[in-house]
mmCIF file of C-alpha atoms in Angstrom:
data_model
loop_
_atom_site.group_PDB
_atom_site.id
_atom_site.type_symbol
_atom_site.label_atom_id
_atom_site.label_comp_id
_atom_site.label_asym_id
_atom_site.label_seq_id
_atom_site.Cartn_x
_atom_site.Cartn_y
_atom_site.Cartn_z
ATOM 1 C CA MET G 1 7.684 239.588 -15.264
ATOM 2 C CA ALA G 2 7.313 240.811 -11.829
ATOM 3 C CA VAL G 3 8.231 240.272 -8.213
ATOM 4 C CA ILE G 4 5.095 239.995 -5.962
ATOM 5 C CA THR G 5 5.063 240.935 -2.177
ATOM 6 C CA ILE G 6 1.952 240.044 -0.100
ATOM 7 C CA ASN G 7 1.647 241.500 3.544
ATOM 8 C CA GLU G 8 1.271 239.028 6.402
ATOM 9 C CA THR G 9 -2.305 237.900 6.788
ATOM 10 C CA SER G 10 -4.111 234.569 7.333
ATOM 11 C CA ALA G 11 -4.923 234.323 3.794
ATOM 12 C CA ALA G 12 -1.571 235.400 2.234
ATOM 13 C CA ARG G 13 -0.047 231.855 2.130
ATOM 14 C CA ALA G 14 -2.860 230.259 0.377
ATOM 15 C CA ILE G 15 -3.212 233.114 -2.057
ATOM 16 C CA ALA G 16 0.658 233.325 -2.723
ATOM 17 C CA GLU G 17 0.769 229.541 -3.365
ATOM 18 C CA ALA G 18 -2.142 229.631 -5.816
ATOM 19 C CA VAL G 19 -0.592 232.744 -7.688
ATOM 20 C CA SER G 20 2.841 230.983 -7.707
ATOM 21 C CA LEU G 21 1.198 227.877 -9.289
ATOM 22 C CA LYS G 22 -0.746 229.945 -11.800
ATOM 23 C CA LEU G 23 2.210 232.050 -12.987
ATOM 24 C CA ASN G 24 4.919 229.496 -12.474
ATOM 25 C CA TYR G 25 6.743 231.939 -10.024
ATOM 26 C CA SER G 26 8.844 230.644 -7.259
ATOM 27 C CA ILE G 27 7.455 231.049 -3.822
ATOM 28 C CA ILE G 28 9.209 232.594 -0.670
ATOM 29 C CA GLY G 29 7.579 232.247 2.592
ATOM 30 C CA SER G 30 8.559 234.178 5.794
ATOM 31 C CA GLY G 31 9.504 230.946 7.478
ATOM 32 C CA GLU G 32 12.026 230.279 4.686
ATOM 33 C CA VAL G 33 13.687 233.754 5.190
ATOM 34 C CA LEU G 34 13.739 233.316 8.979
ATOM 35 C CA GLU G 35 15.552 230.088 8.709
ATOM 36 C CA ALA G 36 18.049 231.503 6.294
ATOM 37 C CA ALA G 37 18.582 234.658 8.344
ATOM 38 C CA ALA G 38 18.974 232.630 11.549
ATOM 39 C CA GLU G 39 21.716 230.463 9.764
ATOM 40 C CA GLU G 40 23.441 233.332 8.150
ATOM 41 C CA PHE G 41 23.648 235.451 11.218
ATOM 42 C CA GLY G 42 23.783 232.816 13.826
ATOM 43 C CA LEU G 43 20.660 234.080 15.639
ATOM 44 C CA PRO G 44 17.693 232.270 16.989
ATOM 45 C CA ALA G 45 14.871 232.210 14.349
ATOM 46 C CA ALA G 46 12.180 232.810 17.142
ATOM 47 C CA LYS G 47 13.971 235.876 18.264
ATOM 48 C CA ILE G 48 13.996 237.328 14.672
ATOM 49 C CA HIS G 49 10.354 236.392 14.467
ATOM 50 C CA SER G 50 9.519 238.250 17.544
ATOM 51 C CA ALA G 51 11.280 241.386 16.339
ATOM 52 C CA LEU G 52 9.146 241.351 13.169
ATOM 53 C CA SER G 53 5.896 240.417 14.764
ATOM 54 C CA GLU G 54 5.588 241.644 18.371
ATOM 55 C CA PRO G 55 4.340 245.194 18.999
ATOM 56 C CA THR G 56 6.812 247.573 20.468
ATOM 57 C CA MET G 57 6.356 247.590 24.271
ATOM 58 C CA PHE G 58 8.198 249.563 27.035
ATOM 59 C CA TRP G 59 9.167 246.287 28.817
ATOM 60 C CA GLY G 60 9.757 244.336 25.576
ATOM 61 C CA MET G 61 12.518 244.045 23.183
ATOM 62 C CA SER G 62 14.689 247.237 22.931
ATOM 63 C CA ALA G 63 14.576 249.237 19.775
ATOM 64 C CA ALA G 64 18.180 248.468 19.076
ATOM 65 C CA THR G 65 17.796 244.812 19.098
ATOM 66 C CA ARG G 66 14.599 245.018 17.064
ATOM 67 C CA GLN G 67 16.384 247.025 14.356
ATOM 68 C CA ARG G 68 19.339 244.730 14.423
ATOM 69 C CA LEU G 69 17.081 241.565 14.007
ATOM 70 C CA THR G 70 14.988 243.157 11.385
ATOM 71 C CA SER G 71 17.917 244.212 9.277
ATOM 72 C CA CYS G 72 19.236 240.612 9.237
ATOM 73 C CA TYR G 73 15.875 239.558 7.956
ATOM 74 C CA GLN G 74 15.632 242.140 5.319
ATOM 75 C CA SER G 75 19.252 241.492 4.131
ATOM 76 C CA ILE G 76 18.169 237.814 3.470
ATOM 77 C CA LEU G 77 14.844 238.828 1.941
ATOM 78 C CA ALA G 78 16.342 241.392 -0.414
ATOM 79 C CA SER G 79 18.785 238.826 -1.787
ATOM 80 C CA MET G 80 16.033 236.339 -2.372
ATOM 81 C CA LEU G 81 13.894 238.826 -4.144
ATOM 82 C CA SER G 82 16.712 240.023 -6.471
ATOM 83 C CA GLY G 83 15.843 237.433 -8.954
ATOM 84 C CA ASP G 84 12.814 237.640 -11.036
ATOM 85 C CA ASN G 85 9.422 235.874 -11.156
ATOM 86 C CA ALA G 86 9.022 235.397 -7.340
ATOM 87 C CA ILE G 87 6.304 235.773 -4.935
ATOM 88 C CA TYR G 88 6.933 236.469 -1.173
ATOM 89 C CA TYR G 89 4.251 236.650 1.659
ATOM 90 C CA GLY G 90 5.295 237.912 4.882
ATOM 91 C CA PRO G 91 6.449 241.036 6.890
ATOM 92 C CA THR G 92 8.401 243.922 5.744
ATOM 93 C CA GLY G 93 8.465 243.252 2.104
ATOM 94 C CA HIS G 94 6.442 246.385 0.978
ATOM 95 C CA LEU G 95 8.640 248.727 3.003
ATOM 96 C CA LEU G 96 11.951 246.926 1.740
ATOM 97 C CA ILE G 97 11.464 247.166 -1.959
ATOM 98 C CA GLN G 98 10.046 250.736 -2.457
ATOM 99 C CA GLY G 99 10.849 252.312 -5.815
ATOM 100 C CA VAL G 100 11.171 249.013 -7.716
ATOM 101 C CA SER G 101 8.934 249.273 -10.778
ATOM 102 C CA HIS G 102 8.646 245.508 -11.387
ATOM 103 C CA ALA G 103 7.699 244.934 -7.684
ATOM 104 C CA LEU G 104 3.838 244.513 -7.180
ATOM 105 C CA LYS G 105 3.043 245.139 -3.714
ATOM 106 C CA VAL G 106 -0.247 243.534 -2.589
ATOM 107 C CA HIS G 107 -2.027 244.517 0.632
ATOM 108 C CA ILE G 108 -4.784 242.060 1.693
ATOM 109 C CA HIS G 109 -6.930 243.551 4.400
ATOM 110 C CA CYS G 110 -10.168 243.144 6.213
ATOM 111 C CA GLY G 111 -11.216 246.686 6.283
ATOM 112 C CA GLY G 112 -9.493 249.370 8.440
ATOM 113 C CA LYS G 113 -6.458 251.243 7.326
ATOM 114 C CA VAL G 114 -5.038 250.381 3.868
ATOM 115 C CA GLU G 115 -1.158 250.742 3.651
ATOM 116 C CA THR G 116 -0.117 253.576 1.362
ATOM 117 C CA LEU G 117 2.870 251.670 0.146
ATOM 118 C CA CYS G 118 1.017 249.125 -1.826
ATOM 119 C CA ASP G 119 0.037 249.006 -5.387
ATOM 120 C CA LEU G 120 -2.884 246.781 -5.106
ATOM 121 C CA ALA G 121 -5.440 246.463 -2.023
ATOM 122 C CA ILE G 122 -7.712 243.550 -1.622
ATOM 123 C CA ASP G 123 -10.448 243.571 0.808
ATOM 124 C CA ALA G 124 -10.748 239.987 1.896
ATOM 125 C CA ARG G 125 -14.242 240.561 3.286
ATOM 126 C CA ASN G 126 -15.843 240.876 -0.157
ATOM 127 C CA THR G 127 -13.209 239.263 -2.491
ATOM 128 C CA GLU G 128 -13.519 235.433 -3.275
ATOM 129 C CA PHE G 129 -10.354 233.508 -3.146
ATOM 130 C CA GLU G 130 -10.274 232.780 -6.900
ATOM 131 C CA GLU G 131 -10.965 236.373 -7.702
ATOM 132 C CA ALA G 132 -8.025 237.562 -5.502
ATOM 133 C CA VAL G 133 -5.836 235.087 -7.242
ATOM 134 C CA ASP G 134 -6.968 236.238 -10.804
ATOM 135 C CA VAL G 135 -6.547 239.912 -9.907
ATOM 136 C CA ILE G 136 -3.008 239.592 -8.557
ATOM 137 C CA SER G 137 -2.034 237.362 -11.583
ATOM 138 C CA ALA G 138 -3.522 239.840 -14.074
ATOM 139 C CA HIS G 139 -1.600 242.709 -12.395
ATOM 140 C CA ALA G 140 1.572 240.824 -12.371
ATOM 141 C CA LEU G 141 1.401 240.012 -16.014
ATOM 142 C CA SER G 142 0.673 243.634 -17.146
ATOM 143 C CA SER G 143 3.194 245.486 -18.992
ATOM 144 C CA ARG G 144 3.276 248.036 -16.150
ATOM 145 C CA TYR G 145 5.063 245.606 -13.850
ATOM 146 C CA ARG G 146 7.568 244.226 -16.444
ATOM 147 C CA THR G 147 11.091 243.921 -15.506
ATOM 148 C CA THR G 148 13.432 246.698 -16.814
ATOM 149 C CA THR G 149 17.207 247.269 -16.717
ATOM 150 C CA TYR G 150 16.584 250.138 -14.238
ATOM 151 C CA SER G 151 14.266 248.122 -11.849
ATOM 152 C CA LEU G 152 16.647 245.217 -11.643
ATOM 153 C CA ASN G 153 19.430 247.655 -10.850
ATOM 154 C CA CYS G 154 17.126 249.203 -8.135
ATOM 155 C CA MET G 155 16.670 245.691 -6.700
ATOM 156 C CA ARG G 156 20.340 244.846 -6.792
ATOM 157 C CA ASN G 157 21.029 248.206 -5.001
ATOM 158 C CA ILE G 158 18.560 247.409 -2.334
ATOM 159 C CA ALA G 159 20.051 243.960 -1.942
ATOM 160 C CA LEU G 160 23.516 245.438 -1.380
ATOM 161 C CA SER G 161 22.462 248.244 0.856
ATOM 162 C CA SER G 162 20.513 245.804 3.025
ATOM 163 C CA ARG G 163 23.572 243.471 3.170
ATOM 164 C CA VAL G 164 25.862 246.383 4.230
ATOM 165 C CA ARG G 165 23.259 247.624 6.761
ATOM 166 C CA ALA G 166 22.960 244.251 8.436
ATOM 167 C CA ALA G 167 26.795 244.243 8.861
ATOM 168 C CA LEU G 168 27.076 247.725 10.024
ATOM 169 C CA ILE G 169 24.095 247.842 12.562
ATOM 170 C CA LYS G 170 26.408 246.696 15.300
ATOM 171 C CA VAL G 171 28.366 250.023 14.725
ATOM 172 C CA ASP G 172 25.443 252.367 14.835
ATOM 173 C CA ASN G 173 21.684 251.194 15.192
ATOM 174 C CA ASP G 174 20.587 254.220 13.022
ATOM 175 C CA VAL G 175 23.113 253.556 10.258
ATOM 176 C CA ASN G 176 21.883 254.810 6.930
ATOM 177 C CA VAL G 177 23.023 253.073 3.881
ATOM 178 C CA ARG G 178 22.558 253.765 0.194
ATOM 179 C CA ALA G 179 24.018 251.671 -2.727
ATOM 180 C CA ALA G 180 24.261 252.559 -6.354
ATOM 181 C CA ASN G 181 25.992 250.059 -8.760
ATOM 182 C CA GLY G 182 28.493 248.879 -6.154
ATOM 183 C CA ARG G 183 29.239 252.419 -4.692
ATOM 184 C CA VAL G 184 28.058 252.320 -1.132
ATOM 185 C CA TYR G 185 27.110 255.559 0.933
ATOM 186 C CA VAL G 186 27.147 255.179 4.684
ATOM 187 C CA HIS G 187 26.037 257.563 7.140
ATOM 188 C CA VAL G 188 26.672 257.170 10.820
ATOM 189 C CA ARG G 189 26.739 259.122 14.026
ATOM 190 C CA ALA G 190 29.658 259.523 16.332
ATOM 191 C CA ALA G 191 31.209 261.824 18.816
ATOM 192 C CA GLU G 192 34.149 263.890 17.446
ATOM 193 C CA THR G 193 36.668 261.913 19.404
ATOM 194 C CA LYS G 194 35.536 258.634 17.789
ATOM 195 C CA ARG G 195 35.155 259.603 14.284
ATOM 196 C CA ARG G 196 38.332 258.563 12.867
ATOM 197 C CA GLN G 197 38.109 254.992 14.675
ATOM 198 C CA LEU G 198 34.407 254.626 13.376
ATOM 199 C CA ILE G 199 35.324 255.548 9.753
ATOM 200 C CA ALA G 200 38.159 252.832 9.840
ATOM 201 C CA ALA G 201 35.863 250.394 11.321
ATOM 202 C CA VAL G 202 33.029 251.017 8.634
ATOM 203 C CA ASN G 203 35.587 250.955 5.971
ATOM 204 C CA ASN G 204 37.017 247.539 7.081
ATOM 205 C CA ILE G 205 33.523 245.948 7.405
ATOM 206 C CA VAL G 206 32.067 247.199 4.092
ATOM 207 C CA LYS G 207 35.230 246.390 1.974
ATOM 208 C CA GLY G 208 34.995 242.795 2.923
ATOM 209 C CA ILE G 209 31.366 242.624 1.496
ATOM 210 C CA SER G 210 30.988 241.239 -2.087
ATOM 211 C CA ASP G 211 29.911 243.431 -4.806
ATOM 212 C CA VAL G 212 31.053 246.579 -3.102
ATOM 213 C CA VAL G 213 33.278 248.774 -5.465
ATOM 214 C CA ASN G 214 33.925 251.577 -3.019
ATOM 215 C CA VAL G 215 32.621 253.125 0.149
ATOM 216 C CA GLU G 216 32.029 256.701 1.194
ATOM 217 C CA VAL G 217 31.357 257.441 4.858
ATOM 218 C CA THR G 218 29.920 260.524 6.307
ATOM 219 C CA VAL G 219 29.642 261.126 10.094
ATOM 220 C CA THR G 220 27.516 263.550 11.979
ATOM 221 C CA ASP G 221 27.702 264.518 15.593
ATOM 222 C CA ASP G 222 26.211 262.094 18.111
ATOM 223 C CA ILE G 223 24.691 264.819 20.473
ATOM 224 C CA PHE G 224 23.960 262.261 23.265
ATOM 225 C CA GLN G 225 27.625 261.095 23.415
ATOM 226 C CA LYS G 226 28.697 264.740 22.991
ATOM 227 C CA TYR G 227 26.758 265.971 26.108
ATOM 228 C CA ALA G 228 27.529 262.827 27.999
ATOM 229 C CA GLN G 229 31.310 263.689 27.545
ATOM 230 C CA THR G 230 30.840 267.393 28.253
ATOM 231 C CA TYR G 231 29.258 266.724 31.618
ATOM 232 C CA ARG G 232 31.244 263.731 32.540
ATOM 233 C CA MET J 1 26.971 238.724 -31.225
ATOM 234 C CA ASN J 2 26.752 239.679 -34.900
ATOM 235 C CA ALA J 3 24.041 242.279 -35.434
ATOM 236 C CA ASN J 4 24.708 242.927 -39.151
ATOM 237 C CA GLY J 5 21.594 244.199 -40.831
ATOM 238 C CA TYR J 6 19.812 245.503 -37.593
ATOM 239 C CA GLU J 7 19.080 249.272 -37.661
ATOM 240 C CA VAL J 8 19.321 251.295 -34.570
ATOM 241 C CA LEU J 9 18.456 254.912 -34.066
ATOM 242 C CA ILE J 10 19.715 256.806 -31.044
ATOM 243 C CA VAL J 11 18.118 259.985 -29.987
ATOM 244 C CA ASP J 12 19.742 262.098 -27.443
ATOM 245 C CA ASP J 13 20.241 266.021 -27.284
ATOM 246 C CA GLU J 14 23.621 265.562 -25.887
ATOM 247 C CA PRO J 15 25.875 264.635 -28.963
ATOM 248 C CA ILE J 16 28.515 262.988 -26.694
ATOM 249 C CA VAL J 17 26.025 260.380 -25.590
ATOM 250 C CA GLY J 18 24.968 259.596 -29.145
ATOM 251 C CA ARG J 19 28.691 259.183 -30.230
ATOM 252 C CA GLN J 20 29.545 256.828 -27.243
ATOM 253 C CA LEU J 21 26.419 254.654 -27.805
ATOM 254 C CA ARG J 22 27.004 254.478 -31.594
ATOM 255 C CA TYR J 23 30.639 253.334 -30.934
ATOM 256 C CA ALA J 24 29.521 250.711 -28.524
ATOM 257 C CA LEU J 25 26.663 249.217 -30.670
ATOM 258 C CA SER J 26 28.706 249.569 -33.976
ATOM 259 C CA LYS J 27 31.316 247.045 -32.513
ATOM 260 C CA ASP J 28 28.579 244.409 -32.482
ATOM 261 C CA GLY J 29 27.707 245.135 -36.106
ATOM 262 C CA PHE J 30 24.568 247.183 -35.478
ATOM 263 C CA SER J 31 24.033 249.864 -38.136
ATOM 264 C CA VAL J 32 23.597 253.097 -35.967
ATOM 265 C CA GLU J 33 22.152 256.532 -36.764
ATOM 266 C CA THR J 34 22.183 259.277 -34.173
ATOM 267 C CA CYS J 35 19.976 262.385 -33.780
ATOM 268 C CA THR J 36 20.477 265.232 -31.452
ATOM 269 C CA LEU J 37 17.226 266.910 -32.531
ATOM 270 C CA PRO J 38 13.890 264.915 -31.717
ATOM 271 C CA LEU J 39 12.347 266.470 -34.797
ATOM 272 C CA ASP J 40 15.101 265.020 -36.936
ATOM 273 C CA ALA J 41 14.330 261.713 -35.083
ATOM 274 C CA LEU J 42 10.696 261.891 -36.029
ATOM 275 C CA ARG J 43 11.546 262.611 -39.670
ATOM 276 C CA ARG J 44 13.930 259.631 -39.872
ATOM 277 C CA ILE J 45 11.393 257.235 -38.177
ATOM 278 C CA GLU J 46 8.819 258.322 -40.955
ATOM 279 C CA GLU J 47 11.435 257.694 -43.770
ATOM 280 C CA LYS J 48 12.914 254.569 -42.590
ATOM 281 C CA TYR J 49 12.304 251.393 -40.508
ATOM 282 C CA PHE J 50 14.365 250.882 -37.324
ATOM 283 C CA ASP J 51 14.608 247.649 -35.452
ATOM 284 C CA VAL J 52 15.458 249.614 -32.155
ATOM 285 C CA VAL J 53 14.980 253.228 -31.180
ATOM 286 C CA VAL J 54 17.089 254.245 -28.170
ATOM 287 C CA THR J 55 15.772 257.585 -26.869
ATOM 288 C CA ASP J 56 16.455 259.929 -24.027
ATOM 289 C CA ILE J 57 13.232 261.052 -22.262
ATOM 290 C CA ARG J 58 13.999 264.609 -21.277
ATOM 291 C CA MET J 59 14.634 266.780 -24.320
ATOM 292 C CA ASP J 60 13.589 270.205 -25.571
ATOM 293 C CA ASP J 61 10.420 270.527 -27.838
ATOM 294 C CA ILE J 62 9.543 266.958 -27.908
ATOM 295 C CA ASN J 63 10.156 264.405 -25.263
ATOM 296 C CA GLY J 64 11.167 260.661 -25.600
ATOM 297 C CA ILE J 65 7.716 259.366 -24.830
ATOM 298 C CA GLU J 66 6.506 261.158 -27.975
ATOM 299 C CA VAL J 67 9.290 259.774 -29.972
ATOM 300 C CA MET J 68 8.350 256.252 -28.662
ATOM 301 C CA GLU J 69 4.756 256.724 -29.576
ATOM 302 C CA ARG J 70 5.551 257.927 -33.086
ATOM 303 C CA ALA J 71 7.940 254.854 -33.633
ATOM 304 C CA LEU J 72 5.396 252.419 -32.303
ATOM 305 C CA SER J 73 2.640 253.867 -34.388
ATOM 306 C CA LYS J 74 4.929 253.620 -37.527
ATOM 307 C CA SER J 75 5.751 249.962 -36.771
ATOM 308 C CA ASP J 76 4.808 247.656 -33.797
ATOM 309 C CA ARG J 77 7.905 245.566 -34.536
ATOM 310 C CA THR J 78 10.205 248.422 -33.525
ATOM 311 C CA LYS J 79 11.558 248.077 -30.013
ATOM 312 C CA VAL J 80 11.915 251.307 -28.031
ATOM 313 C CA ILE J 81 14.355 251.699 -25.174
ATOM 314 C CA LEU J 82 14.112 254.769 -23.042
ATOM 315 C CA ILE J 83 17.018 256.307 -21.160
ATOM 316 C CA THR J 84 16.964 259.059 -18.669
ATOM 317 C CA GLY J 85 18.828 260.659 -15.941
ATOM 318 C CA PHE J 86 15.727 261.296 -13.984
ATOM 319 C CA ALA J 87 14.575 257.670 -13.472
ATOM 320 C CA MET J 88 11.778 257.005 -11.164
ATOM 321 C CA MET J 89 9.507 254.094 -10.418
ATOM 322 C CA GLU J 90 6.282 255.717 -11.781
ATOM 323 C CA LEU J 91 8.019 256.884 -14.943
ATOM 324 C CA ALA J 92 9.432 253.383 -15.533
ATOM 325 C CA ARG J 93 6.008 251.802 -15.143
ATOM 326 C CA TYR J 94 4.321 254.467 -17.347
ATOM 327 C CA ALA J 95 7.022 253.805 -20.094
ATOM 328 C CA MET J 96 6.450 250.140 -19.974
ATOM 329 C CA GLU J 97 2.738 250.369 -19.875
ATOM 330 C CA ASN J 98 2.939 252.523 -23.031
ATOM 331 C CA GLY J 99 4.931 250.039 -24.949
ATOM 332 C CA ALA J 100 8.746 250.635 -24.235
ATOM 333 C CA PHE J 101 10.766 247.481 -24.433
ATOM 334 C CA ASP J 102 13.286 248.581 -21.766
ATOM 335 C CA PHE J 103 14.074 251.478 -19.337
ATOM 336 C CA LEU J 104 17.546 252.539 -18.436
ATOM 337 C CA GLU J 105 18.906 254.972 -16.000
ATOM 338 C CA LYS J 106 21.788 257.222 -16.863
ATOM 339 C CA PRO J 107 24.627 256.927 -16.395
ATOM 340 C CA PHE J 108 24.805 253.382 -17.542
ATOM 341 C CA THR J 109 27.707 251.437 -19.090
ATOM 342 C CA PRO J 110 27.852 250.690 -22.874
ATOM 343 C CA ASP J 111 27.449 246.973 -21.957
ATOM 344 C CA ASP J 112 24.160 247.708 -20.364
ATOM 345 C CA LEU J 113 22.878 249.211 -23.633
ATOM 346 C CA ARG J 114 24.430 246.515 -25.722
ATOM 347 C CA THR J 115 22.579 243.841 -23.529
ATOM 348 C CA ALA J 116 19.271 245.747 -23.804
ATOM 349 C CA VAL J 117 19.634 246.296 -27.448
ATOM 350 C CA GLY J 118 20.621 242.691 -28.042
ATOM 351 C CA ARG J 119 17.590 241.531 -26.115
ATOM 352 C CA ALA J 120 15.511 243.771 -28.136
ATOM 353 C CA VAL J 121 16.401 242.146 -31.370
ATOM 354 C CA GLY J 122 16.246 238.595 -29.977
ATOM 355 C CA PHE J 123 19.801 237.738 -29.067
ATOM 356 C CA PRO J 124 19.881 235.233 -26.281
ATOM 357 C CA THR J 125 20.997 236.858 -22.867
ATOM 358 C CA GLY J 126 23.745 235.165 -20.868
#
């Protein structure tokens, strides 16, 4: 069985609900994820929603804040999707679960640019509601999207790396995290003088996260801090 | 689990992999044969019915997908589990679309394989 993600469109919710009924899948809406993320991280749900939906503007939310809020949302979403037989409608789903063979990524659009990350594109202008539900269900039931030991592992790795990233993003906005069967690889940037301190901080945070077996931290030069220190 | 009577064939060109997997599965009572040459595996598949065939994908001469095709054409009751150190989403989807029962990325733990083989022969998963 598969996990289905549908991008955020006006038709997504109704289609997701119909597919979930037809396949007996559990349904996860963006509202549910927002609420859980707000509770888990102690943040206002409206602010997380803005980070996910509002376009980037010069006078708007800073990139750092947007990344932090998005990572909190993704951390919750990844853990909700680590089970099987679920359908999610909302933002960032396609991007989050790249590389998972049992994840069927559906892009519903009204013409214009079609996401390259998706597995199935449906043009809402010339597809009837029932037809869209049937096509998505048939794809989800095909053997191509059947869960494997490998794909479940991929999903678990994404869930763990998302949790770790959400915990570390206060240390470095551009923190890069990869997880493989409990081993976590973290890449951060720091000036030479702050490296030791940063590695200790990362180790402390990550070791407290469940399912982490060990952590490896690599640090590269933060050139902005470096030059700021040089010319101070 | 008691798997007495279930026949498993393991195909991997690295002898140590076959030995380790045979040890892990034999503990559960599976009757296990190993082949390091895919040609030998094809011959055994022709000669005998296997409940489960576990095969590496990347091997010289004949790859695991061909081993799977031969096993499934001999008997559609045989379950094929593909293992590879070069796992990718598209390869996993291709394997499943073409009849694989499961797909595992190397390295995996003996327990991962025992669970997959157990599921293949219909043991309840816990």
